Coordinates of C-alpha atoms in Angstrom, one line a residue:
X562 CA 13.1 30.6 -28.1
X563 CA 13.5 31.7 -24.5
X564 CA 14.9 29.5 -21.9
X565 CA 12.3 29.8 -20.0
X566 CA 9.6 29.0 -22.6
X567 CA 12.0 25.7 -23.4
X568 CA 12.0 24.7 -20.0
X569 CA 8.2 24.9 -19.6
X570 CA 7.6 22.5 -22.6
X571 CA 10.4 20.0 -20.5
X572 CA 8.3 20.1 -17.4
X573 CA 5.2 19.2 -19.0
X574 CA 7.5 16.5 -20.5
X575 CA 8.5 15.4 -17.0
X576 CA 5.3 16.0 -15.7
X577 CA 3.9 13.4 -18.1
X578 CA 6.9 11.5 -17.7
X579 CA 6.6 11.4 -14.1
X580 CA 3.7 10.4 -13.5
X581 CA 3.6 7.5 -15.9
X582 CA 6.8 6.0 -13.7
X583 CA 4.3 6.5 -10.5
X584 CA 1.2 4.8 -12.0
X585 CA 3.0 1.8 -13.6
X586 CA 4.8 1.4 -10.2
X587 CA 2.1 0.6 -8.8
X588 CA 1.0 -1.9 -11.5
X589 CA 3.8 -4.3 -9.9
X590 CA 2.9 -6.5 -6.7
X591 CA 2.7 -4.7 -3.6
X592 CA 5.9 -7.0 -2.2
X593 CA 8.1 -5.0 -5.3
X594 CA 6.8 -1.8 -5.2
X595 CA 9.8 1.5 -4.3
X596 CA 8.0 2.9 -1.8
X597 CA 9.9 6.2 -0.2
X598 CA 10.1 5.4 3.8
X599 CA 7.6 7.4 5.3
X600 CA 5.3 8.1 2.7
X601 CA 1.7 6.9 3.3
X602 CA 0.1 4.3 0.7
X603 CA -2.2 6.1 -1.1
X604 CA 1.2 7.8 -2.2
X605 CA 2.6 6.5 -5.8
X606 CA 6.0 6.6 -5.7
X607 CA 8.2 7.1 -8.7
X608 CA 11.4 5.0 -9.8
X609 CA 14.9 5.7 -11.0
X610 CA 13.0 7.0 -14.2
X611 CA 11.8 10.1 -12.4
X612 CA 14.7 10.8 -10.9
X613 CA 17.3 10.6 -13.9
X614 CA 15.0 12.8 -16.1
X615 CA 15.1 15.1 -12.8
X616 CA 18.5 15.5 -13.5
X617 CA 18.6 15.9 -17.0
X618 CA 16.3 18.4 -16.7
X619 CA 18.0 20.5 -14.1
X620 CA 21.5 19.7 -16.3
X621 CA 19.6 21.5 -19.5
X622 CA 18.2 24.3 -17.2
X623 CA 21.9 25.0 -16.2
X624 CA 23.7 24.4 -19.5
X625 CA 21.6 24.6 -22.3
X626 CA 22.8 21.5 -23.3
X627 CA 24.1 17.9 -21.8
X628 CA 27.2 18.7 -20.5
X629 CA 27.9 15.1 -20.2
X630 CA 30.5 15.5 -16.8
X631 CA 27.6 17.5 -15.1
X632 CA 25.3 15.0 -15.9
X633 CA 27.0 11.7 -15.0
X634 CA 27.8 14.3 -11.7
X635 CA 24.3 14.3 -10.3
X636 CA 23.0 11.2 -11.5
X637 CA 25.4 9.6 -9.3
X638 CA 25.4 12.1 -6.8
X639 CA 21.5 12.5 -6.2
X640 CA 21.1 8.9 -6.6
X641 CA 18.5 7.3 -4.4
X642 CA 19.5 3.5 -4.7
X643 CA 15.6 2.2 -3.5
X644 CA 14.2 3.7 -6.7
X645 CA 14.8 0.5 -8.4
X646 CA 17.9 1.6 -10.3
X647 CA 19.6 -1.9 -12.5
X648 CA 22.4 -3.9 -11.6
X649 CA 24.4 -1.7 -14.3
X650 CA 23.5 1.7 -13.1
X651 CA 24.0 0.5 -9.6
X652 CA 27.8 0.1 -10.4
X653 CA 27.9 3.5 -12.5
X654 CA 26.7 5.3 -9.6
X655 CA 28.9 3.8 -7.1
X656 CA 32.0 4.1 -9.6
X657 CA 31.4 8.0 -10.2
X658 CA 30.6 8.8 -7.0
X659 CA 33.7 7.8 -5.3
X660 CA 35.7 9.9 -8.0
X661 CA 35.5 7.2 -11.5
X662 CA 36.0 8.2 -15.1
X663 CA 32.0 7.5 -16.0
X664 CA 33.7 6.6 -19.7
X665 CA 35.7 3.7 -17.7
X666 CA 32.9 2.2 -16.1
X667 CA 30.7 2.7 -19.1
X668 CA 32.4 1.0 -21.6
X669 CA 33.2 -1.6 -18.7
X670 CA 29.9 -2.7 -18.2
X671 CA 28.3 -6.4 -19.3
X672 CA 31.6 -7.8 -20.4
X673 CA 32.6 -4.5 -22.1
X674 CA 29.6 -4.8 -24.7
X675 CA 28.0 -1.6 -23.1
X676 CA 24.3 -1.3 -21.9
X677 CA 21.8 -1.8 -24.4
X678 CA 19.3 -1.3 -21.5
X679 CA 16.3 1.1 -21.7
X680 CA 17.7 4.0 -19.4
X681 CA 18.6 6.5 -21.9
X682 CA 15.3 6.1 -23.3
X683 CA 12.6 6.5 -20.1
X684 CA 14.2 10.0 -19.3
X685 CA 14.4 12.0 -22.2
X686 CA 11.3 13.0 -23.0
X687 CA 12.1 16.4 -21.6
X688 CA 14.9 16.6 -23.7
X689 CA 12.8 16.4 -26.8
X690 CA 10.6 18.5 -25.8
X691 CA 13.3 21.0 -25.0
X692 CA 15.1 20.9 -28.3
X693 CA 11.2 20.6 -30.1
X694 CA 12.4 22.9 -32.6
X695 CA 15.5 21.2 -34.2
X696 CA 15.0 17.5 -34.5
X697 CA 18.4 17.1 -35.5
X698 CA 20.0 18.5 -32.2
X699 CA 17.5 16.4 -30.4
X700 CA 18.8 13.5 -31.7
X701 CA 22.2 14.3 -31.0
X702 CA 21.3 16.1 -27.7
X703 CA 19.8 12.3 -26.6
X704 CA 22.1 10.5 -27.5
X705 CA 24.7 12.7 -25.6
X706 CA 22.3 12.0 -22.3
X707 CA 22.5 8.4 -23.0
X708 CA 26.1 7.9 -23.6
X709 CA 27.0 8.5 -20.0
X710 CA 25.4 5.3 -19.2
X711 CA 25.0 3.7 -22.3
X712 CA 28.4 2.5 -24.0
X713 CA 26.1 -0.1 -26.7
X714 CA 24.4 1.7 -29.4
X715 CA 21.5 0.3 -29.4
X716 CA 21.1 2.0 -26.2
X717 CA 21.8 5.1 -27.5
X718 CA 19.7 4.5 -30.5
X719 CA 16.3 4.0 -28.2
X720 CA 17.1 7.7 -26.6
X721 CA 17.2 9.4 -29.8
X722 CA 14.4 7.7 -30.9
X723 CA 12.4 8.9 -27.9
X724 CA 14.0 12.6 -28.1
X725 CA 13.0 12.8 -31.5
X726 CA 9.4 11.5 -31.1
X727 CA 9.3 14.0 -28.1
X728 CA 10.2 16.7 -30.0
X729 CA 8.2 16.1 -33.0
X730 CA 4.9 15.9 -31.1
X731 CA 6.2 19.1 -29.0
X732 CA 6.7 21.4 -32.3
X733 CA 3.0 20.0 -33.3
X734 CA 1.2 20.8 -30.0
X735 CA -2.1 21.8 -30.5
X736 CA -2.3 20.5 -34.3
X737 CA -2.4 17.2 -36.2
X738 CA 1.3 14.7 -35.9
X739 CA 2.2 14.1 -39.4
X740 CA 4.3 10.8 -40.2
X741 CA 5.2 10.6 -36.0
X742 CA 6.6 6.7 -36.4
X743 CA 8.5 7.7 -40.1
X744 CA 10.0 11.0 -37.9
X745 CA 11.4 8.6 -35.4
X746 CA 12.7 5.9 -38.0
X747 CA 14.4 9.2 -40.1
X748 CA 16.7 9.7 -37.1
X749 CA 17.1 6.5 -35.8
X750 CA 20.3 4.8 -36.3
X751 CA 19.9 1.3 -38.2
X752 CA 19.4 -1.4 -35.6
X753 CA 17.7 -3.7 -33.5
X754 CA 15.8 -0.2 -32.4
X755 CA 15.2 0.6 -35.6
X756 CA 13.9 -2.6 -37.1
X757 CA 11.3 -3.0 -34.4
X758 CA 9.8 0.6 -34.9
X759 CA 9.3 -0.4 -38.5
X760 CA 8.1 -3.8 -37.5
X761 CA 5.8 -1.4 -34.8
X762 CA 4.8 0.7 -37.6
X763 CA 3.3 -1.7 -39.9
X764 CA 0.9 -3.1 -36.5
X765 CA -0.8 0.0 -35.8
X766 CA -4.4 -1.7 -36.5
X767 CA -3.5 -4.6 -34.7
X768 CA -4.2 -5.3 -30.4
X769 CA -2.1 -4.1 -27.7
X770 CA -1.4 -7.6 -26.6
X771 CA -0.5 -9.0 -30.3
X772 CA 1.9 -6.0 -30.7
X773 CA 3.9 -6.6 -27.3
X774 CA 4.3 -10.3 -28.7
X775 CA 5.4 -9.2 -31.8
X776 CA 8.4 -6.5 -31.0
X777 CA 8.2 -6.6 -26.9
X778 CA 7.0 -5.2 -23.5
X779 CA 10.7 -4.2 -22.1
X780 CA 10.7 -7.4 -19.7
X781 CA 13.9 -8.1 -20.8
X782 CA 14.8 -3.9 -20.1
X783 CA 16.4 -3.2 -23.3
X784 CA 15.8 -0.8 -25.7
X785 CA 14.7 -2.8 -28.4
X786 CA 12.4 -4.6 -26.2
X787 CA 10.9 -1.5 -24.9
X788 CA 11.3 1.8 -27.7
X789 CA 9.2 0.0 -30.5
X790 CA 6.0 -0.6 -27.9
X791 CA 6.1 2.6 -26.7
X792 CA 6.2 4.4 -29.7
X793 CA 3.4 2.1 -31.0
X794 CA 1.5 3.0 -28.2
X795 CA 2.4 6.6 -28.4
X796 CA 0.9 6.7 -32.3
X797 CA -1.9 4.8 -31.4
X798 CA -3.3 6.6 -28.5
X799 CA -1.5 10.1 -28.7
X800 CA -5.1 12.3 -27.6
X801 CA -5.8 10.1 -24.9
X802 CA -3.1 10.5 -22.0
X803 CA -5.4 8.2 -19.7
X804 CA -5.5 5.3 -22.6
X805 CA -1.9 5.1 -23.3
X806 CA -0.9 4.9 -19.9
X807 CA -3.6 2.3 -19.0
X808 CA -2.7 0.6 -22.3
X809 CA 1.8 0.6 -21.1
X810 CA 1.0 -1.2 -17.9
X811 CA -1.8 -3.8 -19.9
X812 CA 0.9 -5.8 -21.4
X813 CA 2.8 -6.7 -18.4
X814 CA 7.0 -6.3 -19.0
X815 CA 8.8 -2.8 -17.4
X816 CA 5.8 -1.1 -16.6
X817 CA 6.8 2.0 -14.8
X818 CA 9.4 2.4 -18.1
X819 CA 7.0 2.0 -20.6
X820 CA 4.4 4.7 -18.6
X821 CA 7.1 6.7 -17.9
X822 CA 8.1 7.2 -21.8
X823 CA 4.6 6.7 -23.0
X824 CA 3.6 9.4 -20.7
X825 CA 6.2 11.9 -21.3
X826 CA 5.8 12.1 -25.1
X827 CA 2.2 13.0 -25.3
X828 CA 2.3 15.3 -22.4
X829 CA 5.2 16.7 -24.4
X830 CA 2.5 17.7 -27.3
X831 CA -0.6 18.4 -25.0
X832 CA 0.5 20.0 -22.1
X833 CA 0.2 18.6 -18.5
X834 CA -3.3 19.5 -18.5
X835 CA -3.5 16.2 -20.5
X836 CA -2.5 14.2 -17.1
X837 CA -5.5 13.1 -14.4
X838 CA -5.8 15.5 -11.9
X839 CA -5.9 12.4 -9.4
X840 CA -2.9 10.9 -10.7
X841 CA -1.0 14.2 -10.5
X842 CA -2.2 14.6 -7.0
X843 CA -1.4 10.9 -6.1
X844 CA 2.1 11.1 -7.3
X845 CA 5.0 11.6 -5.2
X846 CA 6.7 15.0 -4.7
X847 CA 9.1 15.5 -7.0
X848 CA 12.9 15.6 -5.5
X849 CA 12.7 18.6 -3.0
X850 CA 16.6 20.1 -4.5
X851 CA 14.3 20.4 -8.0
X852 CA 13.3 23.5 -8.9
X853 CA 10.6 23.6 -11.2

Protein backbone atom coordinates (compact mmCIF):
# COMPACT_ATOMS: atom_id res chain seq x y z
CA UNK A 1 0.00 0.00 0.00
CA UNK A 2 1.09 3.53 -0.68
CA UNK A 3 2.34 5.75 1.94
CA UNK A 4 0.09 8.04 1.27
CA UNK A 5 -3.02 5.82 1.34
CA UNK A 6 -1.55 4.56 4.93
CA UNK A 7 -1.20 7.88 6.17
CA UNK A 8 -4.84 8.85 5.29
CA UNK A 9 -6.32 5.84 7.23
CA UNK A 10 -3.81 7.40 10.42
CA UNK A 11 -5.45 10.79 10.10
CA UNK A 12 -8.84 9.64 10.32
CA UNK A 13 -7.40 7.62 13.30
CA UNK A 14 -6.17 10.92 14.77
CA UNK A 15 -9.01 12.69 13.69
CA UNK A 16 -11.23 10.37 15.77
CA UNK A 17 -8.65 10.29 18.27
CA UNK A 18 -8.44 13.87 18.58
CA UNK A 19 -11.40 14.78 19.01
CA UNK A 20 -12.38 12.28 21.63
CA UNK A 21 -9.38 13.99 23.91
CA UNK A 22 -11.20 17.46 23.17
CA UNK A 23 -14.73 16.39 24.06
CA UNK A 24 -13.84 14.40 27.25
CA UNK A 25 -11.78 17.53 28.27
CA UNK A 26 -14.37 19.23 28.64
CA UNK A 27 -16.34 16.62 30.66
CA UNK A 28 -13.89 17.68 33.64
CA UNK A 29 -14.76 20.83 35.90
CA UNK A 30 -14.22 24.05 34.36
CA UNK A 31 -11.36 24.83 37.33
CA UNK A 32 -9.21 21.57 35.56
CA UNK A 33 -9.83 21.99 32.16
CA UNK A 34 -6.14 22.58 29.62
CA UNK A 35 -7.19 25.42 28.14
CA UNK A 36 -4.50 26.84 25.38
CA UNK A 37 -3.91 30.70 26.55
CA UNK A 38 -5.71 32.63 24.18
CA UNK A 39 -8.18 30.49 22.80
CA UNK A 40 -11.82 31.52 23.38
CA UNK A 41 -14.22 29.07 25.33
CA UNK A 42 -16.33 27.78 23.03
CA UNK A 43 -12.80 26.24 21.95
CA UNK A 44 -12.23 22.43 23.19
CA UNK A 45 -8.95 21.97 23.73
CA UNK A 46 -7.11 18.75 23.53
CA UNK A 47 -4.61 17.08 26.10
CA UNK A 48 -1.20 15.37 26.05
CA UNK A 49 -3.24 12.63 24.15
CA UNK A 50 -3.49 14.67 20.96
CA UNK A 51 -0.34 15.79 21.00
CA UNK A 52 1.78 12.47 21.54
CA UNK A 53 -0.25 10.71 18.69
CA UNK A 54 0.69 14.05 16.75
CA UNK A 55 4.00 12.88 17.01
CA UNK A 56 3.74 9.38 16.38
CA UNK A 57 1.99 10.18 13.47
CA UNK A 58 4.43 12.57 11.96
CA UNK A 59 7.37 9.90 13.28
CA UNK A 60 5.47 7.08 10.89
CA UNK A 61 5.01 9.68 8.07
CA UNK A 62 8.88 10.21 8.18
CA UNK A 63 10.11 6.59 8.83
CA UNK A 64 7.70 4.22 7.98
CA UNK A 65 8.15 2.82 11.17
CA UNK A 66 8.77 4.02 15.12
CA UNK A 67 12.20 4.79 15.02
CA UNK A 68 12.16 4.84 18.75
CA UNK A 69 15.20 7.81 19.09
CA UNK A 70 13.06 10.04 16.73
CA UNK A 71 10.20 9.51 18.62
CA UNK A 72 11.22 9.98 22.30
CA UNK A 73 12.97 13.25 20.13
CA UNK A 74 9.77 15.13 19.54
CA UNK A 75 7.69 14.03 22.26
CA UNK A 76 10.05 15.78 24.42
CA UNK A 77 10.92 18.32 22.15
CA UNK A 78 7.23 19.55 21.09
CA UNK A 79 6.12 19.04 24.50
CA UNK A 80 3.51 21.52 25.65
CA UNK A 81 3.61 20.81 29.57
CA UNK A 82 -0.19 22.53 30.20
CA UNK A 83 -1.70 19.63 28.21
CA UNK A 84 -1.98 17.73 31.31
CA UNK A 85 1.00 15.42 30.67
CA UNK A 86 1.58 12.87 34.22
CA UNK A 87 3.96 13.27 36.82
CA UNK A 88 6.07 10.42 34.86
CA UNK A 89 6.06 11.82 31.49
CA UNK A 90 6.68 15.19 33.05
CA UNK A 91 10.21 13.81 34.09
CA UNK A 92 10.77 11.90 30.70
CA UNK A 93 10.34 14.99 28.87
CA UNK A 94 12.47 17.09 30.98
CA UNK A 95 15.20 14.20 31.07
CA UNK A 96 15.39 13.90 27.15
CA UNK A 97 15.14 17.16 26.47
CA UNK A 98 18.25 18.36 28.17
CA UNK A 99 20.29 15.53 26.29
CA UNK A 100 19.02 11.96 28.60
CA UNK A 101 19.18 8.33 27.47
CA UNK A 102 15.07 8.04 27.25
CA UNK A 103 16.00 4.11 28.21
CA UNK A 104 17.64 5.67 31.64
CA UNK A 105 14.81 7.53 32.63
CA UNK A 106 12.40 4.91 31.49
CA UNK A 107 13.38 2.13 33.24
CA UNK A 108 13.95 4.80 36.24
CA UNK A 109 10.65 5.68 36.71
CA UNK A 110 8.13 4.68 39.82
CA UNK A 111 10.96 3.04 41.78
CA UNK A 112 12.29 1.35 38.69
CA UNK A 113 9.05 -0.80 38.20
CA UNK A 114 8.34 1.19 34.87
CA UNK A 115 4.97 2.88 33.89
CA UNK A 116 2.16 0.80 33.65
CA UNK A 117 0.19 4.07 32.93
CA UNK A 118 -2.23 4.42 29.94
CA UNK A 119 0.09 6.60 27.58
CA UNK A 120 1.14 4.11 25.12
CA UNK A 121 -2.39 3.25 24.75
CA UNK A 122 -4.47 6.76 24.13
CA UNK A 123 -2.10 7.57 21.07
CA UNK A 124 -1.88 4.78 18.94
CA UNK A 125 -4.75 4.42 17.25
CA UNK A 126 -3.11 5.89 14.24
CA UNK A 127 -0.66 3.38 14.37
CA UNK A 128 -3.16 0.59 13.94
CA UNK A 129 -4.68 2.00 11.51
CA UNK A 130 -1.43 2.61 9.66
CA UNK A 131 -0.19 -0.96 9.84
CA UNK A 132 -4.22 -2.18 9.29
CA UNK A 133 -2.97 -4.76 7.06
CA UNK A 134 -0.47 -6.81 9.19
CA UNK A 135 -1.82 -7.23 12.69
CA UNK A 136 1.26 -8.76 13.68
CA UNK A 137 3.54 -5.64 12.90
CA UNK A 138 0.99 -3.67 14.56
CA UNK A 139 1.39 -5.19 17.59
CA UNK A 140 4.98 -5.00 17.57
CA UNK A 141 4.97 -1.50 15.89
CA UNK A 142 2.83 -0.37 19.30
CA UNK A 143 4.53 -1.71 21.44
CA UNK A 144 7.76 -0.12 20.01
CA UNK A 145 5.78 3.42 20.48
CA UNK A 146 5.17 2.58 23.94
CA UNK A 147 8.45 1.42 25.11
CA UNK A 148 9.88 4.90 24.99
CA UNK A 149 7.75 5.73 27.86
CA UNK A 150 6.64 2.70 29.10
CA UNK A 151 9.43 0.46 30.84
CA UNK A 152 6.30 -2.01 32.69
CA UNK A 153 4.71 -4.33 30.41
CA UNK A 154 1.58 -4.03 31.13
CA UNK A 155 2.04 -0.73 29.71
CA UNK A 156 3.16 -1.93 26.71
CA UNK A 157 0.62 -4.63 26.67
CA UNK A 158 -2.51 -1.84 26.63
CA UNK A 159 -0.74 -0.23 23.34
CA UNK A 160 -0.70 -3.36 21.36
CA UNK A 161 -3.98 -4.11 22.39
CA UNK A 162 -5.26 -0.75 21.08
CA UNK A 163 -2.98 -1.01 17.78
CA UNK A 164 -4.31 -4.19 17.14
CA UNK A 165 -8.06 -3.38 17.67
CA UNK A 166 -7.16 -0.20 15.45
CA UNK A 167 -5.99 -2.15 12.84
CA UNK A 168 -8.49 -4.84 12.82
CA UNK A 169 -11.50 -2.49 12.50
CA UNK A 170 -9.27 -0.42 9.85
CA UNK A 171 -8.73 -3.66 7.35
CA UNK A 172 -12.76 -4.19 7.92
CA UNK A 173 -13.85 -0.62 7.08
CA UNK A 174 -16.92 -0.52 5.37
CA UNK A 175 -17.91 -4.32 6.28
CA UNK A 176 -18.97 -6.33 9.43
CA UNK A 177 -15.85 -6.72 12.56
CA UNK A 178 -15.58 -10.35 13.10
CA UNK A 179 -14.29 -11.61 16.69
CA UNK A 180 -12.96 -7.62 17.35
CA UNK A 181 -12.43 -8.44 21.44
CA UNK A 182 -10.91 -12.24 20.48
CA UNK A 183 -8.47 -10.16 17.76
CA UNK A 184 -7.24 -7.99 20.65
CA UNK A 185 -6.90 -10.97 23.28
CA UNK A 186 -4.86 -13.13 20.29
CA UNK A 187 -2.07 -10.44 20.42
CA UNK A 188 -2.19 -9.37 23.80
CA UNK A 189 0.42 -10.39 26.04
CA UNK A 190 -0.90 -12.41 29.24
CA UNK A 191 -1.62 -9.92 31.99
CA UNK A 192 -3.49 -7.63 33.98
CA UNK A 193 -4.43 -6.10 30.34
CA UNK A 194 -5.28 -9.13 29.12
CA UNK A 195 -7.42 -10.62 31.87
CA UNK A 196 -9.66 -7.54 32.00
CA UNK A 197 -10.44 -7.65 28.17
CA UNK A 198 -11.59 -11.25 28.73
CA UNK A 199 -13.37 -10.25 31.87
CA UNK A 200 -14.63 -7.08 29.28
CA UNK A 201 -15.56 -9.63 26.79
CA UNK A 202 -17.89 -11.82 28.65
CA UNK A 203 -20.03 -8.14 29.87
CA UNK A 204 -20.91 -7.06 26.50
CA UNK A 205 -24.84 -7.31 27.43
CA UNK A 206 -24.39 -5.81 30.54
CA UNK A 207 -24.62 -1.47 31.47
CA UNK A 208 -21.93 0.91 30.88
CA UNK A 209 -21.85 1.77 34.53
CA UNK A 210 -21.78 -2.10 35.78
CA UNK A 211 -18.92 -2.73 33.31
CA UNK A 212 -16.57 0.36 34.60
CA UNK A 213 -17.18 -1.31 38.18
CA UNK A 214 -16.27 -4.46 37.11
CA UNK A 215 -12.67 -3.94 35.11
CA UNK A 216 -12.37 0.10 35.52
CA UNK A 217 -12.81 3.69 34.16
CA UNK A 218 -8.81 4.55 33.96
CA UNK A 219 -9.20 6.79 37.31
CA UNK A 220 -6.37 5.22 38.57
CA UNK A 221 -4.50 5.98 34.71
CA UNK A 222 -3.22 2.59 34.08
CA UNK A 223 -3.66 0.41 31.43
CA UNK A 224 -5.50 -2.17 32.96
CA UNK A 225 -7.84 0.23 34.40
CA UNK A 226 -8.43 1.95 31.17
CA UNK A 227 -7.76 -0.70 27.79
CA UNK A 228 -10.49 -3.30 28.96
CA UNK A 229 -13.38 -0.24 29.11
CA UNK A 230 -12.51 1.10 26.07
CA UNK A 231 -12.45 -1.87 24.07
CA UNK A 232 -15.79 -2.79 25.71
CA UNK A 233 -17.03 0.28 24.69
CA UNK A 234 -15.48 0.13 21.29
CA UNK A 235 -17.39 -3.50 20.66
CA UNK A 236 -20.35 -2.27 21.95
CA UNK A 237 -21.01 0.91 20.15
CA UNK A 238 -18.55 0.56 17.07
CA UNK A 239 -21.44 2.30 14.32
CA UNK A 240 -22.21 4.96 16.56
CA UNK A 241 -19.15 7.46 16.89
CA UNK A 242 -21.50 9.89 18.90
CA UNK A 243 -22.63 6.97 21.42
CA UNK A 244 -19.22 5.71 22.32
CA UNK A 245 -17.87 8.89 22.95
CA UNK A 246 -20.84 10.07 25.00
CA UNK A 247 -20.84 6.60 26.64
CA UNK A 248 -16.27 7.14 27.62
CA UNK A 249 -17.05 10.37 29.41
CA UNK A 250 -20.57 8.62 31.23
CA UNK A 251 -18.55 6.62 33.65
CA UNK A 252 -16.45 9.28 35.15
CA UNK A 253 -12.38 8.09 35.54
CA UNK A 254 -9.75 9.55 32.57
CA UNK A 255 -12.15 10.89 30.44
CA UNK A 256 -10.36 12.65 27.69
CA UNK A 257 -8.15 9.02 27.55
CA UNK A 258 -10.94 6.96 27.32
CA UNK A 259 -12.56 9.36 24.32
CA UNK A 260 -9.50 9.77 22.90
CA UNK A 261 -8.96 5.78 22.38
CA UNK A 262 -12.54 5.09 22.12
CA UNK A 263 -12.63 7.68 19.37
CA UNK A 264 -9.68 6.84 17.43
CA UNK A 265 -10.55 3.11 16.85
CA UNK A 266 -13.92 3.52 15.28
CA UNK A 267 -12.96 6.51 13.21
CA UNK A 268 -10.07 4.18 12.28
CA UNK A 269 -12.89 1.75 10.57
CA UNK A 270 -15.40 4.52 9.48
CA UNK A 271 -13.64 7.30 8.37
CA UNK A 272 -13.73 10.75 9.89
CA UNK A 273 -16.93 11.33 8.30
CA UNK A 274 -18.15 9.30 11.40
CA UNK A 275 -17.11 12.34 13.79
CA UNK A 276 -19.85 15.41 14.43
CA UNK A 277 -19.34 18.06 12.21
CA UNK A 278 -19.74 20.40 15.43
CA UNK A 279 -17.31 18.57 17.42
CA UNK A 280 -14.76 18.67 14.55
CA UNK A 281 -15.36 22.29 14.22
CA UNK A 282 -15.25 22.94 18.06
CA UNK A 283 -11.96 21.25 18.51
CA UNK A 284 -8.78 22.92 18.73
CA UNK A 285 -6.38 23.33 15.78
CA UNK A 286 -4.18 20.74 15.64
CA UNK A 287 -0.35 21.66 16.36
CA UNK A 288 0.43 24.29 13.65
CA UNK A 289 4.34 22.25 12.82
CA UNK A 290 1.68 19.13 11.80
CA UNK A 291 1.28 18.56 8.44
CA UNK A 292 -1.67 16.68 7.68
Amino acid sequence: MAESARKALALDALTGLSVGDAVGNQAFPPHLRVRKAGNPPEVWSWTDDTQMACSLLDVLDRHGTVDQNALAKAFAERAETFRDYGKGALQFIDHVFHGGDWRAINAELFDGVGSWGNGGAMRVAPLGAYFHDDLGKAATEGAASAEITHAHPEGVAGAVAIAVAAAHVTAHRGRTVPDLLETVLEHTPRGAVHDGVRRAAGLLDRPAIEVAGEVGNGSRISAPDTVPFALWTIQTRLGDYEAAIRTSTLVGGDMDTMAAITGGVIAAHHGAGCVPRTWLDAREPLPAWFTA
